[in-house]
Short mmCIF file of C-alpha atoms in Angstrom, two decimals:
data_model
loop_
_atom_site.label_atom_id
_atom_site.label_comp_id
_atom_site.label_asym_id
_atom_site.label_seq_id
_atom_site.Cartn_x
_atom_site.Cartn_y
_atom_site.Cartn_z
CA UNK V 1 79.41 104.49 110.97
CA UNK V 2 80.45 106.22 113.98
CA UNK V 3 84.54 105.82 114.57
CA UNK V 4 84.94 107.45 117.58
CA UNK V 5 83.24 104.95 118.93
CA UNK V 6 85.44 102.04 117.42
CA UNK V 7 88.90 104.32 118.38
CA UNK V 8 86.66 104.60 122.16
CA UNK V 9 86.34 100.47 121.81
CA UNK V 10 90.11 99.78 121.02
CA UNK V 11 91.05 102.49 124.33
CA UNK V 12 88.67 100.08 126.70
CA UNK V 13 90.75 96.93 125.31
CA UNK V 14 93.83 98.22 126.32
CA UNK V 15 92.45 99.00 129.76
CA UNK V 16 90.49 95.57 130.11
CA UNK V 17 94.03 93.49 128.85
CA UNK V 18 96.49 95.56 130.92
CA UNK V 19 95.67 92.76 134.55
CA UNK V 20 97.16 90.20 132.36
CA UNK V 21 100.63 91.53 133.27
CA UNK V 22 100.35 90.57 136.43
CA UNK V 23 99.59 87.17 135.36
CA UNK V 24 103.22 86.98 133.41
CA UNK V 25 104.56 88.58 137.02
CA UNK V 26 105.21 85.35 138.28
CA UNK V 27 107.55 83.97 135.64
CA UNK V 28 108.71 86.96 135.07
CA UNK V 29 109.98 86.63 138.99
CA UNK V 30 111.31 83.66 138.65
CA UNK V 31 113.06 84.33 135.32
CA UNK V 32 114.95 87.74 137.20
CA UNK V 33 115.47 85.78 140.54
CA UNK V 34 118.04 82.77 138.54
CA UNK V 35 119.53 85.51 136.47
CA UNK V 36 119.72 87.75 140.01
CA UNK V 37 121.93 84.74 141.33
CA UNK V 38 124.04 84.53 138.40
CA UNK V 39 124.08 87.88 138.13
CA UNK V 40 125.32 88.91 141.92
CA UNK V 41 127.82 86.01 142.38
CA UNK V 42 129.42 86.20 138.93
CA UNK V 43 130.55 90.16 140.34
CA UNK V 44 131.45 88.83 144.17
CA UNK V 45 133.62 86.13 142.72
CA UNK V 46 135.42 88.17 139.71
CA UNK V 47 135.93 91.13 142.46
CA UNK V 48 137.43 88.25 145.17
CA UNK V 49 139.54 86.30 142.54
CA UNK V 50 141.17 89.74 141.45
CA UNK V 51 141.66 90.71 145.24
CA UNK V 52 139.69 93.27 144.62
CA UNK V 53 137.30 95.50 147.23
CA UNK V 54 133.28 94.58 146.14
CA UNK V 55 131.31 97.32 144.39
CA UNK V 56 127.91 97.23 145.98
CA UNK V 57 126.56 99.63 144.05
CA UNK V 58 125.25 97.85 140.67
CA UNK V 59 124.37 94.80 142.38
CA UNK V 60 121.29 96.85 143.35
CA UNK V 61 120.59 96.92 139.33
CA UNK V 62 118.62 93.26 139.67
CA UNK V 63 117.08 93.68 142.71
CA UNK V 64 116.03 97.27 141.35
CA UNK V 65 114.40 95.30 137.93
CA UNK V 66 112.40 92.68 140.24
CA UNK V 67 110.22 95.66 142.01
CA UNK V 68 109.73 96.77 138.79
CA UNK V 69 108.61 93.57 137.62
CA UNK V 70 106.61 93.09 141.14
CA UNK V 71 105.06 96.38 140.24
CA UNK V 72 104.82 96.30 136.73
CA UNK V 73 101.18 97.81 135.80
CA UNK V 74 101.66 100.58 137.91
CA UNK V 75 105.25 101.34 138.42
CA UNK V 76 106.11 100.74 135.20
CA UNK V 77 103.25 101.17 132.90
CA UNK V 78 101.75 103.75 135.00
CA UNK V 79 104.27 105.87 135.20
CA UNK V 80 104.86 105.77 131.01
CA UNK V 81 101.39 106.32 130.90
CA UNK V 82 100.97 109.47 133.12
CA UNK V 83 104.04 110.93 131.51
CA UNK V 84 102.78 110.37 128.13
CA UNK V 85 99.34 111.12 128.21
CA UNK V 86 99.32 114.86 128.29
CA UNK V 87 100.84 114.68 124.76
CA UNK V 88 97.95 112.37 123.58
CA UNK V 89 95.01 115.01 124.97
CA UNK V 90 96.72 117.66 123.88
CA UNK V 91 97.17 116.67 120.43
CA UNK V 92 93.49 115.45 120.52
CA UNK V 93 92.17 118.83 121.88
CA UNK V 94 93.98 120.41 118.81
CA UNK V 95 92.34 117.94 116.36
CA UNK V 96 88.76 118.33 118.24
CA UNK V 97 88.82 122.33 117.59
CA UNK V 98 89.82 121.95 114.03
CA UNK V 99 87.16 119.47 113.05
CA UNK V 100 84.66 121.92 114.90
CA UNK V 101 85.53 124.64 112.64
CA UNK V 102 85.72 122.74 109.52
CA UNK V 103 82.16 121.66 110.33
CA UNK V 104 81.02 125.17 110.81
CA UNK V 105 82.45 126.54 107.66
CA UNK V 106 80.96 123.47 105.68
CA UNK V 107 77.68 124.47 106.46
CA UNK V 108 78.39 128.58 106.10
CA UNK V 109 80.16 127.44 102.27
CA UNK V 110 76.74 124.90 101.21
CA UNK V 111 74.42 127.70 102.87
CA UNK V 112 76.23 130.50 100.92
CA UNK V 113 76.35 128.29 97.18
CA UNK V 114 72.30 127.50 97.90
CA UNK V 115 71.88 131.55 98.02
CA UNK V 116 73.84 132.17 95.78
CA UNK V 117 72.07 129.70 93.12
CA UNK V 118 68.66 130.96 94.26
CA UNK V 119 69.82 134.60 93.12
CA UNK V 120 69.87 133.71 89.78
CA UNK V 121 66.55 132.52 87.98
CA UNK V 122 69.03 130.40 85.42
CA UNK V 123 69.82 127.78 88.30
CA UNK V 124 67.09 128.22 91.28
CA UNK V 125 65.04 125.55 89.72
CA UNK V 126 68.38 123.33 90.04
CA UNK V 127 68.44 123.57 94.37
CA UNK V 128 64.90 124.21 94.78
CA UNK V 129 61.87 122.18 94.29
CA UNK V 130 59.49 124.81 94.99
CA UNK V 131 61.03 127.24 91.87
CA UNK V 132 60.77 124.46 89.56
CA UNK V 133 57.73 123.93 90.08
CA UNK V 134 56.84 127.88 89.64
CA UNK V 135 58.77 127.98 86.54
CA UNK V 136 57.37 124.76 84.91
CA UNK V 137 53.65 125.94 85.88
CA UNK V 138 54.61 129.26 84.02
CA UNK V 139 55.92 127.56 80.93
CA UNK V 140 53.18 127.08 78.14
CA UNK V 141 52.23 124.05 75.92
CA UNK V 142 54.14 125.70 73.09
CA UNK V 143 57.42 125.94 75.34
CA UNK V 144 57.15 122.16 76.21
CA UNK V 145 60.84 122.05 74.83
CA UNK V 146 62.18 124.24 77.55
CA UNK V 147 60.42 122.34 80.06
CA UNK V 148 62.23 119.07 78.59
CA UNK V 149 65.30 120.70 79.15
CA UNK V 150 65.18 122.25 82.01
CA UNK V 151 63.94 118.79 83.06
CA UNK V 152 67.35 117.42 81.71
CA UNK V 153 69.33 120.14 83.56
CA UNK V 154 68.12 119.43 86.81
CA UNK V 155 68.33 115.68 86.27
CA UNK V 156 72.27 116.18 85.23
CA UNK V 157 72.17 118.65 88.18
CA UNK V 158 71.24 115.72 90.83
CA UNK V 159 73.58 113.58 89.27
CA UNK V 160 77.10 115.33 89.34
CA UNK V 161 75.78 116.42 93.20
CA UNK V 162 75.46 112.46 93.81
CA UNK V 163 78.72 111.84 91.93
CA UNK V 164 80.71 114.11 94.03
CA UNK V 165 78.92 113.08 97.51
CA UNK V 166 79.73 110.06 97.04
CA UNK V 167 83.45 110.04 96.58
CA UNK V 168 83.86 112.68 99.30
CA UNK V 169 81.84 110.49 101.63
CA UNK V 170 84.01 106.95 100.05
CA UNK V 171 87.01 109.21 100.42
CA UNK V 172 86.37 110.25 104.01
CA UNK V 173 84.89 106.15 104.97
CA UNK V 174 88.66 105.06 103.37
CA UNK V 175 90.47 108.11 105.38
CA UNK V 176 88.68 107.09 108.83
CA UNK V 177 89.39 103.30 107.74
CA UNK V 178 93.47 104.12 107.14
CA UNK V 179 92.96 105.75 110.71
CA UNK V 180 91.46 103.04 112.58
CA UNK V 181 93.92 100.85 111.12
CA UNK V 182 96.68 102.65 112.79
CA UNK V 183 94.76 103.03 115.97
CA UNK V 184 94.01 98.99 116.07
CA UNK V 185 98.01 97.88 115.14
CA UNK V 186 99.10 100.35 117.77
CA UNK V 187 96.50 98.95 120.41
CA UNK V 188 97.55 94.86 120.08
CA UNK V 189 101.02 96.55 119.41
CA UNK V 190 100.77 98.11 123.01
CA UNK V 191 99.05 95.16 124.26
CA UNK V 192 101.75 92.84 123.16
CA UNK V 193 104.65 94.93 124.90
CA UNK V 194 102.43 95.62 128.52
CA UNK V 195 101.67 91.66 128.84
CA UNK V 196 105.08 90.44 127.90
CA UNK V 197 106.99 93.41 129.42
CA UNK V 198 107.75 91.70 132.53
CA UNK V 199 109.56 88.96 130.84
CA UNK V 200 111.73 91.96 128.84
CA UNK V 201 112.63 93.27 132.21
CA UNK V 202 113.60 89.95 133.62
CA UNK V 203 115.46 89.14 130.77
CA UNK V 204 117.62 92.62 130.94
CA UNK V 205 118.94 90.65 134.11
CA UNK V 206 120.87 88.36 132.29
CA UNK V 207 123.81 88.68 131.10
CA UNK V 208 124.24 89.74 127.27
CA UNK V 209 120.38 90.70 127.34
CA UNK V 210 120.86 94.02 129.07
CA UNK V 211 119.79 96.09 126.37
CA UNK V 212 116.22 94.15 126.28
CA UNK V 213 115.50 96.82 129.19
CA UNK V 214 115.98 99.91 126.95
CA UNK V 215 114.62 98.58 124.05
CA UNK V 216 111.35 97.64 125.45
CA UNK V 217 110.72 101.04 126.47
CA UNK V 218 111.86 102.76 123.49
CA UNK V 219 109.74 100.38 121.52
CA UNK V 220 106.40 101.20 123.84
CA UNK V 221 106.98 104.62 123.55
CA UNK V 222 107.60 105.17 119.93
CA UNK V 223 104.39 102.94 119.58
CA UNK V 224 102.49 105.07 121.96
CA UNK V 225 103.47 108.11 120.21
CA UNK V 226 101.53 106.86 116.30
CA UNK V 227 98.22 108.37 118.22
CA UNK V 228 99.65 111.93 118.47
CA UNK V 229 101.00 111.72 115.29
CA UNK V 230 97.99 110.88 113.68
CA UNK V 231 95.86 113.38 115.32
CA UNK V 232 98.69 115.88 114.56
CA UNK V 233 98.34 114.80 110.86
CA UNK V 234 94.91 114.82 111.09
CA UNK V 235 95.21 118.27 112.62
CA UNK V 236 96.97 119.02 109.13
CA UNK V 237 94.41 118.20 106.99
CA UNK V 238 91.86 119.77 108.58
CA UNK V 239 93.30 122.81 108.57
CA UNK V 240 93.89 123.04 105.02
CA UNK V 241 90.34 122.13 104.64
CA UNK V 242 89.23 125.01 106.83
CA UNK V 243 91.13 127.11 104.25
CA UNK V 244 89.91 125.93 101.34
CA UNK V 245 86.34 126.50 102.75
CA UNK V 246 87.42 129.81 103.71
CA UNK V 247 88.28 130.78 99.89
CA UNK V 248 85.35 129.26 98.95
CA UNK V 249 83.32 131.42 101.01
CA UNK V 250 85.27 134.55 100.82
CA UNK V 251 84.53 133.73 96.57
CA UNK V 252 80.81 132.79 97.13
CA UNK V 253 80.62 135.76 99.10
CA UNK V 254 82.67 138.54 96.33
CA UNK V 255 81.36 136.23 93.57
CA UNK V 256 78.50 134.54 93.32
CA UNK V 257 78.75 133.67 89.59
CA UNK V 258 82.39 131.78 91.01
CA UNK V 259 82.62 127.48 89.70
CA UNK V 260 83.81 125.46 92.88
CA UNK V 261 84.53 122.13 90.87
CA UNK V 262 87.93 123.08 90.95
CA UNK V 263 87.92 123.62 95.14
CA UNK V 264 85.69 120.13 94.86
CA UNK V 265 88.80 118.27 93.09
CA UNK V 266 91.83 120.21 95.35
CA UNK V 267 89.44 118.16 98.22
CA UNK V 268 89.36 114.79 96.12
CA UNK V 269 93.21 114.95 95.95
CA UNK V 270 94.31 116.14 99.43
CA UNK V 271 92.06 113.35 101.32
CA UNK V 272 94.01 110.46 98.96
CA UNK V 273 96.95 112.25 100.15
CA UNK V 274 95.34 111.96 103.70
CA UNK V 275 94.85 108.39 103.13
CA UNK V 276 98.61 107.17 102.17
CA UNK V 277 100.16 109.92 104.41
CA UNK V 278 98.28 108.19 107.53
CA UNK V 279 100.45 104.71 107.13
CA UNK V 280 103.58 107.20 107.48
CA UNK V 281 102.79 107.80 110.80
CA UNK V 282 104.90 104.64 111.78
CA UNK V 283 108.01 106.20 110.64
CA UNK V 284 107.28 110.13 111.90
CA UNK V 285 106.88 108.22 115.32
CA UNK V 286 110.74 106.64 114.51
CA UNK V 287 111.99 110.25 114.23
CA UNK V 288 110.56 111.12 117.37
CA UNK V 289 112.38 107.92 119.17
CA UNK V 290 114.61 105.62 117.65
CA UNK V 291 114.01 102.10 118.21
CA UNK V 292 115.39 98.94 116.85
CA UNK V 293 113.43 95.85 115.15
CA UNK V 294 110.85 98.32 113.28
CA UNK V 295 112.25 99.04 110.42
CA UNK V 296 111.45 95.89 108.08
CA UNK V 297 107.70 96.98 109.37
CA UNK V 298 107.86 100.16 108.86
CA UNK V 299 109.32 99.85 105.20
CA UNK V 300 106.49 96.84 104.42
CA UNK V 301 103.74 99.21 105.88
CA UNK V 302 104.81 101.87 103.88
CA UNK V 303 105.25 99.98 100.71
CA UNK V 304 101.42 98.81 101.19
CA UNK V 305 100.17 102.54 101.75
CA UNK V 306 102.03 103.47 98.21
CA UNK V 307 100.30 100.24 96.93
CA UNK V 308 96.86 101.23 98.41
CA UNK V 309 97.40 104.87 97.39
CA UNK V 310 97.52 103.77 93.76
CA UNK V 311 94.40 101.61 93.81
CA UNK V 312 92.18 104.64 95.45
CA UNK V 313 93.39 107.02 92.91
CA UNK V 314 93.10 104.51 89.92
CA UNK V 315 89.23 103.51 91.18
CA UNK V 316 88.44 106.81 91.41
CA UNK V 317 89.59 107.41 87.99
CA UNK V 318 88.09 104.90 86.64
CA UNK V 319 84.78 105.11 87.90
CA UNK V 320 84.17 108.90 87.31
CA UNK V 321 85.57 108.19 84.06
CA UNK V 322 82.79 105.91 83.13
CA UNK V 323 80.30 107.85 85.11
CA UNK V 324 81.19 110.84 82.77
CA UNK V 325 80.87 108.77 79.38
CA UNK V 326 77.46 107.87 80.32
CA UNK V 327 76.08 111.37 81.38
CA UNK V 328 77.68 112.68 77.78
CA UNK V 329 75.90 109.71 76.29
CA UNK V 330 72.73 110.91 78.18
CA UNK V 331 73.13 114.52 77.35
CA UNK V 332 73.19 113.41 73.59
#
């Protein structure tokens, strides 16, 4: 399954549901244009009953919020956008050259364990059909022992090879999953705001609602801002897997006799981390900007990520336990 396509997907919904503001425009004007009258006469009259000279000046404040509301997907949402969107590509161009390089050492650390293994007789019939074959060939009727066993070897060989591609490649499906997940609540999250953001800003109008205006915004922003902190955090990650490769190769290469199970499991561990640290982003993006209203969702998403967390780690448990009992069972 190819995710950058689904993250490319949820991008062209937000850009195909963003005309619907202009749809909300028109209630939105009418909304702002009652309050507008409320809003301008309540002033004139308090400022003539007290005798007092008129202050123009924030009378301009409705009149300022309908153009923005006439305007919304580009003065408003546009201009959000354009400021924001620098941080988005540059956080992506930082997660784009660490995934390049963690691709690049993958291959140089599985190139360097294949040589390696090929050096030595002992395990080059393990990695390569072609020496197993030679050695079998060589092996005489009286030796058909060895050949049982070596037939064993290489069977338990294939297995523990499956066993740990498979829960690095469930491990990476559930880490792209936790991602996406983020990616599609922030998209309807965004979407929600954009469509209904004209009826915020004609609200702020009223009386007693004026902090609707600030809200709003400080709500789309801190929203817009989970995508940089997830490729930021996914920046993380894949620089401490570039350095784990890197020990692995600088070990392959100094010592090829070196046992990587131990790198295999520090992997195993850090993408579970991955996986619950990815519904954090929420909160990270509350540091950033502080806005009201999130916090119940922010504690429930959390809570599920700690929940989730635990059922990945005991799964994964559980099955390699039972995977191990019957290889021993095999091996006796």
């Amino acid at each position: 399954m190819d995710f950058s396509n689904l993250h490319t997907i949820l991008r062209s919904l937000y850009d195909e549901m963003m005309p619907l503001c202009s749809e909300m425009a028109g209630v939105a004007q009418a909304i702002a244009g009652l309050g507008a009258l409320f809003y301008v006469a309540y002033r004139i009259w308090r400022s003539l009953a007290a005798a007092e000279p008129v202050d123009v000046f924030p009378l301009f404040r409705p009149f300022v919020i309908g153009l923005c509301i006439m305007f919304f997907p580009t003065l408003v949402l546009g201009t959000i956008n354009s400021v924001m969107s620098p941080v988005v590509q540059g956080t992506a161009s930082m997660l784009e050259g660490q995934t390049l390089d963690m691709q690049k050492y993958r291959e140089e650390k599985d190139r360097l364990e294949y040589e390696a293994m090929m050096r030595d007789p002992s395990t080059a019939y393990l990695v390569d059909d072609a020496e197993f074959d030679r050695q079998i060939d060589e092996l005489g009727v009286t030796e058909a022992g060895t050949a049982a066993g070596m037939y064993i070897e290489r069977g338990m060989y294939k297995v523990k090879k499956a066993i740990q591609n498979f829960f690095r490649e469930l491990l990476e499906m559930l880490f792209q999953a936790a991602s996406l997940t983020i990616d599609t609540i922030r998209t309807f999250f965004l979407v929600v705001l954009s469509i209904l953001g004209p009826i915020a800003f004609a609200l702020s109008v009223w009386d007693g609602f004026q902090s609707t205006l600030t809200m709003w915004i400080q709500r789309y922003i801190q929203t817009y801002l989970w995508l940089p902190v997830a490729d930021l955090f996914s920046t993380i990650l894949a620089k401490i897997q570039v350095l784990m490769l890197q020990n692995d190769i600088s070990e392959l290469t100094n010592n090829p006799n070196v046992d990587l199970d131990g790198s295999n499991t520090a992997y195993t561990i850090f993408m579970i981390i991955g996986i619950i640290g990815y519904f954090t982003i929420p909160t990270v993006a509350g540091w950033i900007i502080q806005a009201g209203g999130a916090g119940n969702y922010n504690r429930a998403i959390n809570s599920t990520a700690m929940q989730g967390g635990s059922m990945v780690g005991s799964v994964a448990g559980g099955v390699a336990g039972n995977l191990a009992g019957r290889a021993g069972k095999l091996i006796k």
